[in-house]
Amino acid sequence: MKADVQKKRIDSIDFWRGVVLAVILVNHIPGNVLGAFTPRNFNFSDAAEVFVFLSGVSVQLAYGEKFRRSPGVAAAASLVRRAARLYGAHLMLTAAALALFWVAKDYTPYDLLLSERGRATPFLDPARGVVGILALSHQVAYFNILPLYIVLMAAAPLLLALTLRGRFAMLAASVALYAGARMAGVNLPSWPEPGGWYFNPFTWQLMFALGIFCGGALQDKGVPYHPVAYHFSVAFTFIGAMVVSNVLGLAPGLVEEAGLYLDWDKTDLGVVRIIDFLTLAYVIHFSNLTARIRATRAFSFFSLMGRNALPIFCVGSLMSAVGQMLRDSSLASPVLDVLYVGASLALLHRLAGHIDRDRPVLLLPYSQPAE
């Protein structure tokens, strides 16, 4: 298993990454009727945690052995090149999104498409706006997770180097940085608009490090199963779902009241978000859920998208932007919401198939059942 994991893709990771891309598509269209059924309405964590965690897992599986064999500049160069490609993708994506919003502003009843969510700055103050985008210090809402990913990928060589001293040593260093950033209130600054990054890299690096840690476990003996941990995870996941959903709508205001006492902040990756994600992931991992889904057409559908995550994310983000425009137009309706998301997913799947067609892929079905 260890050798196979190092040489092949784990298809279950691709599946869940594809599911996350679909969830992001819906959640980035505020008001879309399908948004009420996405995980953020039933969990303290959401798709962002899954996205960053799986990125860490993938980095460990793809580059961990290379670092073990020959740590140094050569091993880090491929990750730096990856960060550079992500930077280029982010710039092109942001430019395309701003162009879409600029064109669409003349076709909606309200002049909100440019005035909201940091979109207006590059038009009102082009020089500073463009410099801010190039420096990653100005980020347009719903297009701000790639800057975090760029920073994490640039930091990945250091995390992988620490892993050579032991996975627990790497994780301890990550926890220390997280705790220090939380206590000191440290974040990267936004500019030219005031504030900080929506995804604080100093805290979100912990979710990435957890992914690297678990990726190393998959390469070794697998993630260990403990009955107490499993039953605690099930209980926490259930209680979290009840709180976040206001007991399925039967206790209005419960989640707002709970939010007064819980460390639930998304920008700084609140502790309850970390616990919620880890318990949910533990339940999914040991419940055989992925194995059951593997027998359905949904598994291959989302796995194909997950294997081509970057282009699908970029195109899907632009489709979400178009969806926002439709929600602000006179055409908006629940029926259009469903039809638009369905058509978008079909087009994204077709695009992924086109990208994937000529690329040989070795796939490893991986599922570790509960003992």
Short mmCIF file of C-alpha atoms in Angstrom, two decimals:
data_model
loop_
_atom_site.label_atom_id
_atom_site.label_comp_id
_atom_site.label_asym_id
_atom_site.label_seq_id
_atom_site.Cartn_x
_atom_site.Cartn_y
_atom_site.Cartn_z
CA MET A 1 0.00 0.00 0.00
CA LYS A 2 2.76 2.44 0.93
CA ALA A 3 4.53 2.17 -2.43
CA ASP A 4 1.24 2.36 -4.34
CA VAL A 5 0.10 5.48 -2.49
CA GLN A 6 3.33 7.20 -3.39
CA LYS A 7 3.02 6.37 -7.09
CA LYS A 8 -0.68 6.70 -7.82
CA ARG A 9 -3.51 9.13 -7.27
CA ILE A 10 -6.03 8.30 -4.59
CA ASP A 11 -9.34 8.49 -6.42
CA SER A 12 -11.33 9.23 -3.26
CA ILE A 13 -9.35 12.46 -2.83
CA ASP A 14 -10.22 13.44 -6.38
CA PHE A 15 -13.89 12.66 -5.69
CA TRP A 16 -14.13 14.84 -2.60
CA ARG A 17 -12.18 17.62 -4.28
CA GLY A 18 -14.70 17.50 -7.13
CA VAL A 19 -17.59 17.66 -4.66
CA VAL A 20 -15.98 20.70 -3.03
CA LEU A 21 -15.67 22.42 -6.41
CA ALA A 22 -19.41 21.89 -6.99
CA VAL A 23 -20.22 23.24 -3.52
CA ILE A 24 -18.04 26.31 -4.13
CA LEU A 25 -19.86 26.93 -7.41
CA VAL A 26 -23.19 27.06 -5.55
CA ASN A 27 -22.01 28.94 -2.45
CA HIS A 28 -20.41 31.65 -4.57
CA ILE A 29 -23.84 32.53 -5.97
CA PRO A 30 -25.48 34.24 -2.97
CA GLY A 31 -29.20 33.63 -2.87
CA ASN A 32 -29.13 30.54 -5.08
CA VAL A 33 -31.85 28.21 -3.82
CA LEU A 34 -29.45 25.24 -3.80
CA GLY A 35 -27.23 27.06 -1.32
CA ALA A 36 -29.60 26.05 1.47
CA PHE A 37 -28.56 22.42 0.97
CA THR A 38 -24.78 22.89 1.02
CA PRO A 39 -22.69 21.71 4.01
CA ARG A 40 -22.10 25.17 5.46
CA ASN A 41 -25.74 25.11 6.62
CA PHE A 42 -25.10 21.98 8.68
CA ASN A 43 -21.49 22.30 9.83
CA PHE A 44 -19.32 24.86 11.60
CA SER A 45 -16.76 24.32 8.82
CA ASP A 46 -17.37 24.56 5.08
CA ALA A 47 -15.82 23.87 1.68
CA ALA A 48 -12.80 26.09 2.37
CA GLU A 49 -11.46 23.74 5.05
CA VAL A 50 -11.84 20.75 2.74
CA PHE A 51 -10.14 22.59 -0.12
CA VAL A 52 -7.10 23.57 1.94
CA PHE A 53 -6.84 20.24 3.78
CA LEU A 54 -6.96 18.18 0.57
CA SER A 55 -4.35 20.49 -0.93
CA GLY A 56 -2.05 19.59 1.95
CA VAL A 57 -2.74 15.89 1.52
CA SER A 58 -2.00 16.14 -2.20
CA VAL A 59 1.24 18.04 -1.63
CA GLN A 60 2.49 15.34 0.73
CA LEU A 61 1.53 12.52 -1.66
CA ALA A 62 3.06 14.26 -4.68
CA TYR A 63 6.20 15.79 -3.16
CA GLY A 64 6.83 14.16 0.21
CA GLU A 65 8.92 11.29 -1.11
CA LYS A 66 10.92 13.64 -3.33
CA PHE A 67 11.83 15.70 -0.26
CA ARG A 68 12.77 12.57 1.66
CA ARG A 69 15.11 11.39 -1.09
CA SER A 70 16.79 14.71 -1.89
CA PRO A 71 15.84 17.63 0.35
CA GLY A 72 17.07 21.01 -0.82
CA VAL A 73 16.66 23.58 -3.55
CA ALA A 74 15.90 21.06 -6.30
CA ALA A 75 13.08 19.50 -4.31
CA ALA A 76 11.61 22.90 -3.47
CA ALA A 77 11.82 24.22 -7.03
CA SER A 78 8.81 22.27 -8.29
CA LEU A 79 6.64 23.64 -5.48
CA VAL A 80 7.83 27.18 -6.17
CA ARG A 81 6.98 26.70 -9.85
CA ARG A 82 3.57 25.45 -8.79
CA ALA A 83 3.06 28.59 -6.70
CA ALA A 84 4.09 30.71 -9.70
CA ARG A 85 1.51 28.96 -11.92
CA LEU A 86 -1.15 29.56 -9.29
CA TYR A 87 -0.16 33.23 -9.16
CA GLY A 88 -0.57 33.54 -12.91
CA ALA A 89 -3.92 31.74 -12.77
CA HIS A 90 -5.11 34.07 -10.01
CA LEU A 91 -4.20 37.20 -11.98
CA MET A 92 -5.96 35.96 -15.11
CA LEU A 93 -9.00 34.85 -13.11
CA THR A 94 -9.28 38.18 -11.30
CA ALA A 95 -8.94 40.13 -14.56
CA ALA A 96 -11.59 37.98 -16.25
CA ALA A 97 -13.96 38.37 -13.30
CA LEU A 98 -13.59 42.17 -13.20
CA ALA A 99 -14.18 42.33 -16.95
CA LEU A 100 -17.36 40.27 -16.55
CA PHE A 101 -18.68 42.52 -13.80
CA TRP A 102 -17.80 45.64 -15.80
CA VAL A 103 -19.75 44.42 -18.82
CA ALA A 104 -22.68 43.15 -16.74
CA LYS A 105 -23.21 46.37 -14.80
CA ASP A 106 -25.16 47.77 -17.75
CA TYR A 107 -27.56 44.82 -17.79
CA THR A 108 -28.76 44.70 -14.19
CA PRO A 109 -31.33 46.92 -12.47
CA TYR A 110 -28.98 47.88 -9.66
CA ASP A 111 -25.46 49.28 -9.88
CA LEU A 112 -24.16 46.80 -7.30
CA LEU A 113 -21.99 44.46 -9.33
CA LEU A 114 -19.03 46.83 -9.18
CA SER A 115 -19.75 48.69 -5.96
CA GLU A 116 -19.70 45.61 -3.71
CA ARG A 117 -17.07 43.18 -2.48
CA GLY A 118 -13.91 45.05 -3.51
CA ARG A 119 -14.71 45.12 -7.22
CA ALA A 120 -14.78 48.89 -7.65
CA THR A 121 -11.27 49.75 -6.45
CA PRO A 122 -9.39 48.77 -9.66
CA PHE A 123 -11.79 51.01 -11.62
CA LEU A 124 -11.96 53.95 -9.23
CA ASP A 125 -8.21 53.97 -8.54
CA PRO A 126 -6.61 51.91 -11.34
CA ALA A 127 -2.95 52.42 -10.41
CA ARG A 128 -3.26 51.41 -6.77
CA GLY A 129 -5.91 48.81 -7.56
CA VAL A 130 -3.74 47.01 -10.11
CA VAL A 131 -0.68 47.16 -7.85
CA GLY A 132 -2.78 45.75 -5.01
CA ILE A 133 -3.96 42.87 -7.18
CA LEU A 134 -0.40 42.13 -8.35
CA ALA A 135 0.79 42.19 -4.73
CA LEU A 136 -2.13 39.95 -3.65
CA SER A 137 -3.08 42.64 -1.11
CA HIS A 138 -6.30 43.53 -2.91
CA GLN A 139 -8.61 40.56 -3.39
CA VAL A 140 -12.06 40.45 -4.91
CA ALA A 141 -14.61 38.57 -2.82
CA TYR A 142 -15.20 34.96 -3.97
CA PHE A 143 -11.84 35.10 -5.76
CA ASN A 144 -9.69 35.21 -2.64
CA ILE A 145 -8.82 31.59 -1.86
CA LEU A 146 -6.12 31.29 -4.54
CA PRO A 147 -3.92 33.95 -2.84
CA LEU A 148 -4.03 31.81 0.30
CA TYR A 149 -3.18 28.73 -1.76
CA ILE A 150 -0.25 30.56 -3.39
CA VAL A 151 1.22 31.47 0.01
CA LEU A 152 0.69 27.94 1.33
CA MET A 153 2.32 26.40 -1.72
CA ALA A 154 5.29 28.74 -1.34
CA ALA A 155 5.56 27.68 2.32
CA ALA A 156 5.15 23.97 1.52
CA PRO A 157 8.92 23.32 1.14
CA LEU A 158 9.45 24.47 4.73
CA LEU A 159 6.62 22.28 6.03
CA LEU A 160 7.90 19.27 4.10
CA ALA A 161 11.42 19.92 5.38
CA LEU A 162 10.07 19.98 8.95
CA THR A 163 8.27 16.72 8.22
CA LEU A 164 11.66 15.07 7.68
CA ARG A 165 12.20 15.58 11.43
CA GLY A 166 8.89 13.89 12.09
CA ARG A 167 5.27 14.58 11.23
CA PHE A 168 4.47 15.51 14.82
CA ALA A 169 7.36 18.01 14.90
CA MET A 170 6.00 19.68 11.77
CA LEU A 171 2.48 19.77 13.20
CA ALA A 172 3.72 21.17 16.52
CA ALA A 173 5.49 24.02 14.69
CA SER A 174 2.31 24.73 12.73
CA VAL A 175 0.18 24.78 15.88
CA ALA A 176 2.66 27.15 17.52
CA LEU A 177 2.46 29.55 14.56
CA TYR A 178 -1.35 29.34 14.62
CA ALA A 179 -1.51 30.05 18.35
CA GLY A 180 0.96 32.92 18.10
CA ALA A 181 -0.93 34.53 15.22
CA ARG A 182 -4.24 34.21 17.05
CA MET A 183 -2.90 35.68 20.29
CA ALA A 184 -1.05 38.53 18.55
CA GLY A 185 -3.79 39.22 16.01
CA VAL A 186 -1.37 38.87 13.10
CA ASN A 187 -2.62 38.82 9.52
CA LEU A 188 -1.33 39.97 6.14
CA PRO A 189 -2.63 43.49 5.41
CA SER A 190 -5.00 44.45 2.64
CA TRP A 191 -4.14 47.42 0.41
CA PRO A 192 -5.27 49.88 -0.88
CA GLU A 193 -8.43 49.13 1.09
CA PRO A 194 -7.88 48.78 4.86
CA GLY A 195 -8.09 45.51 6.75
CA GLY A 196 -6.48 42.11 6.37
CA TRP A 197 -6.71 39.04 4.16
CA TYR A 198 -10.06 37.26 4.26
CA PHE A 199 -8.16 33.96 4.71
CA ASN A 200 -5.38 34.66 7.21
CA PRO A 201 -2.37 32.63 5.96
CA PHE A 202 -0.80 32.53 9.45
CA THR A 203 -3.79 30.61 10.80
CA TRP A 204 -5.01 28.71 7.75
CA GLN A 205 -1.55 27.16 7.34
CA LEU A 206 -2.60 24.83 10.17
CA MET A 207 -5.32 23.25 8.02
CA PHE A 208 -2.77 22.80 5.23
CA ALA A 209 -0.29 21.27 7.71
CA LEU A 210 -2.99 18.89 8.96
CA GLY A 211 -3.43 17.76 5.36
CA ILE A 212 0.31 17.13 5.01
CA PHE A 213 0.26 15.26 8.33
CA CYS A 214 -2.60 12.99 7.22
CA GLY A 215 -1.06 12.52 3.78
CA GLY A 216 2.04 11.19 5.52
CA ALA A 217 -0.15 8.85 7.57
CA LEU A 218 -1.70 7.48 4.36
CA GLN A 219 1.80 6.82 3.01
CA ASP A 220 2.76 5.07 6.21
CA LYS A 221 0.31 2.83 8.08
CA GLY A 222 -2.89 4.71 7.41
CA VAL A 223 -4.96 6.90 9.71
CA PRO A 224 -5.49 4.97 12.98
CA TYR A 225 -8.99 4.03 14.08
CA HIS A 226 -10.04 4.48 17.71
CA PRO A 227 -13.62 3.66 18.79
CA VAL A 228 -13.74 6.51 21.32
CA ALA A 229 -12.50 9.01 18.74
CA TYR A 230 -14.99 7.73 16.18
CA HIS A 231 -18.00 7.93 18.49
CA PHE A 232 -16.93 11.38 19.72
CA SER A 233 -16.64 12.50 16.09
CA VAL A 234 -20.12 11.19 15.27
CA ALA A 235 -21.59 12.97 18.31
CA PHE A 236 -19.80 16.26 17.59
CA THR A 237 -20.84 16.17 13.93
CA PHE A 238 -24.47 15.53 14.87
CA ILE A 239 -24.57 18.24 17.53
CA GLY A 240 -22.87 20.69 15.18
CA ALA A 241 -25.44 19.97 12.46
CA MET A 242 -28.28 20.58 14.91
CA VAL A 243 -26.82 23.86 16.15
CA VAL A 244 -25.91 25.29 12.75
CA SER A 245 -29.28 24.31 11.25
CA ASN A 246 -31.20 25.66 14.28
CA VAL A 247 -32.34 22.07 14.90
CA LEU A 248 -33.52 21.86 11.29
CA GLY A 249 -35.35 25.15 11.70
CA LEU A 250 -37.22 24.19 14.87
CA ALA A 251 -35.11 26.44 17.15
CA PRO A 252 -34.72 29.82 15.39
CA GLY A 253 -31.79 31.88 16.63
CA LEU A 254 -29.89 28.97 18.17
CA VAL A 255 -26.87 29.31 15.89
CA GLU A 256 -26.66 33.08 16.49
CA GLU A 257 -26.73 32.50 20.24
CA ALA A 258 -24.09 29.76 20.00
CA GLY A 259 -21.92 32.05 17.91
CA LEU A 260 -21.58 34.40 20.88
CA TYR A 261 -19.66 31.72 22.78
CA LEU A 262 -17.87 29.73 20.08
CA ASP A 263 -14.54 30.51 18.40
CA TRP A 264 -16.06 30.24 14.93
CA ASP A 265 -14.37 33.00 12.94
CA LYS A 266 -13.57 32.06 9.35
CA THR A 267 -10.82 34.58 8.65
CA ASP A 268 -8.69 33.33 11.57
CA LEU A 269 -9.86 29.70 11.33
CA GLY A 270 -11.62 29.46 14.69
CA VAL A 271 -10.95 26.41 16.85
CA VAL A 272 -14.50 25.11 16.54
CA ARG A 273 -14.11 25.09 12.74
CA ILE A 274 -10.98 22.95 13.05
CA ILE A 275 -12.61 20.47 15.42
CA ASP A 276 -15.75 20.33 13.29
CA PHE A 277 -13.81 19.60 10.11
CA LEU A 278 -11.56 16.97 11.70
CA THR A 279 -14.47 15.11 13.30
CA LEU A 280 -16.49 15.18 10.08
CA ALA A 281 -13.50 13.95 8.06
CA TYR A 282 -12.89 11.18 10.60
CA VAL A 283 -16.50 10.03 10.37
CA ILE A 284 -16.47 10.04 6.56
CA HIS A 285 -13.13 8.23 6.45
CA PHE A 286 -14.20 5.36 8.69
CA SER A 287 -17.87 5.08 7.76
CA ASN A 288 -17.26 3.54 4.33
CA LEU A 289 -19.27 6.39 2.80
CA THR A 290 -16.79 6.88 -0.02
CA ALA A 291 -16.83 3.16 -0.85
CA ARG A 292 -20.62 3.23 -1.08
CA ILE A 293 -20.59 6.25 -3.36
CA ARG A 294 -17.91 4.65 -5.56
CA ALA A 295 -20.56 2.32 -6.98
CA THR A 296 -22.57 5.26 -8.32
CA ARG A 297 -22.13 7.46 -11.38
CA ALA A 298 -21.63 10.45 -9.10
CA PHE A 299 -18.23 9.11 -8.07
CA SER A 300 -16.74 9.15 -11.56
CA PHE A 301 -18.48 12.46 -12.34
CA PHE A 302 -16.93 14.36 -9.45
CA SER A 303 -13.61 12.47 -9.56
CA LEU A 304 -13.04 13.66 -13.11
CA MET A 305 -13.58 17.26 -12.01
CA GLY A 306 -11.35 16.78 -8.96
CA ARG A 307 -8.46 15.46 -11.08
CA ASN A 308 -8.43 18.77 -12.93
CA ALA A 309 -9.07 21.00 -9.95
CA LEU A 310 -7.29 24.23 -10.97
CA PRO A 311 -8.88 24.80 -14.41
CA ILE A 312 -12.26 23.62 -13.11
CA PHE A 313 -12.01 25.97 -10.14
CA CYS A 314 -11.12 28.92 -12.37
CA VAL A 315 -13.87 28.31 -14.91
CA GLY A 316 -16.33 27.44 -12.15
CA SER A 317 -15.55 30.70 -10.37
CA LEU A 318 -16.37 32.65 -13.53
CA MET A 319 -19.59 30.67 -13.86
CA SER A 320 -20.41 31.63 -10.28
CA ALA A 321 -19.84 35.27 -11.23
CA VAL A 322 -22.31 34.91 -14.10
CA GLY A 323 -24.69 33.26 -11.64
CA GLN A 324 -24.40 36.31 -9.37
CA MET A 325 -25.33 38.51 -12.31
CA LEU A 326 -28.38 36.38 -13.06
CA ARG A 327 -29.44 36.61 -9.42
CA ASP A 328 -29.28 40.42 -9.70
CA SER A 329 -31.28 40.47 -12.93
CA SER A 330 -34.99 40.38 -13.65
CA LEU A 331 -34.60 36.73 -14.72
CA ALA A 332 -33.87 35.49 -11.19
CA SER A 333 -36.01 32.57 -9.99
CA PRO A 334 -35.56 29.28 -8.09
CA VAL A 335 -36.06 27.35 -11.33
CA LEU A 336 -33.30 29.32 -13.05
CA ASP A 337 -31.06 28.69 -10.01
CA VAL A 338 -31.37 24.93 -10.39
CA LEU A 339 -31.10 24.92 -14.17
CA TYR A 340 -28.06 27.19 -14.14
CA VAL A 341 -26.16 25.11 -11.59
CA GLY A 342 -27.02 21.88 -13.43
CA ALA A 343 -25.88 23.29 -16.77
CA SER A 344 -22.70 24.69 -15.20
CA LEU A 345 -21.78 21.34 -13.67
CA ALA A 346 -22.41 19.58 -16.97
CA LEU A 347 -20.14 22.04 -18.80
CA LEU A 348 -17.44 21.75 -16.13
CA HIS A 349 -17.57 17.96 -16.37
CA ARG A 350 -17.25 18.13 -20.14
CA LEU A 351 -14.29 20.51 -19.82
CA ALA A 352 -12.61 18.19 -17.31
CA GLY A 353 -13.09 15.27 -19.70
CA HIS A 354 -11.49 17.25 -22.52
CA ILE A 355 -8.49 18.13 -20.35
CA ASP A 356 -8.21 14.57 -19.03
CA ARG A 357 -8.61 12.78 -22.35
CA ASP A 358 -4.97 12.48 -23.39
CA ARG A 359 -3.43 12.32 -19.92
CA PRO A 360 -2.61 8.88 -18.51
CA VAL A 361 -3.69 8.63 -14.89
CA LEU A 362 -2.90 5.84 -12.43
CA LEU A 363 -5.68 5.63 -9.87
CA LEU A 364 -5.65 3.93 -6.51
CA PRO A 365 -9.03 3.27 -4.89
CA TYR A 366 -8.43 3.94 -1.22
CA SER A 367 -10.87 3.47 1.62
CA GLN A 368 -9.94 2.49 5.15
CA PRO A 369 -13.02 1.00 6.86
CA ALA A 370 -13.75 1.09 10.54
CA GLU A 371 -12.43 -1.86 12.48
#
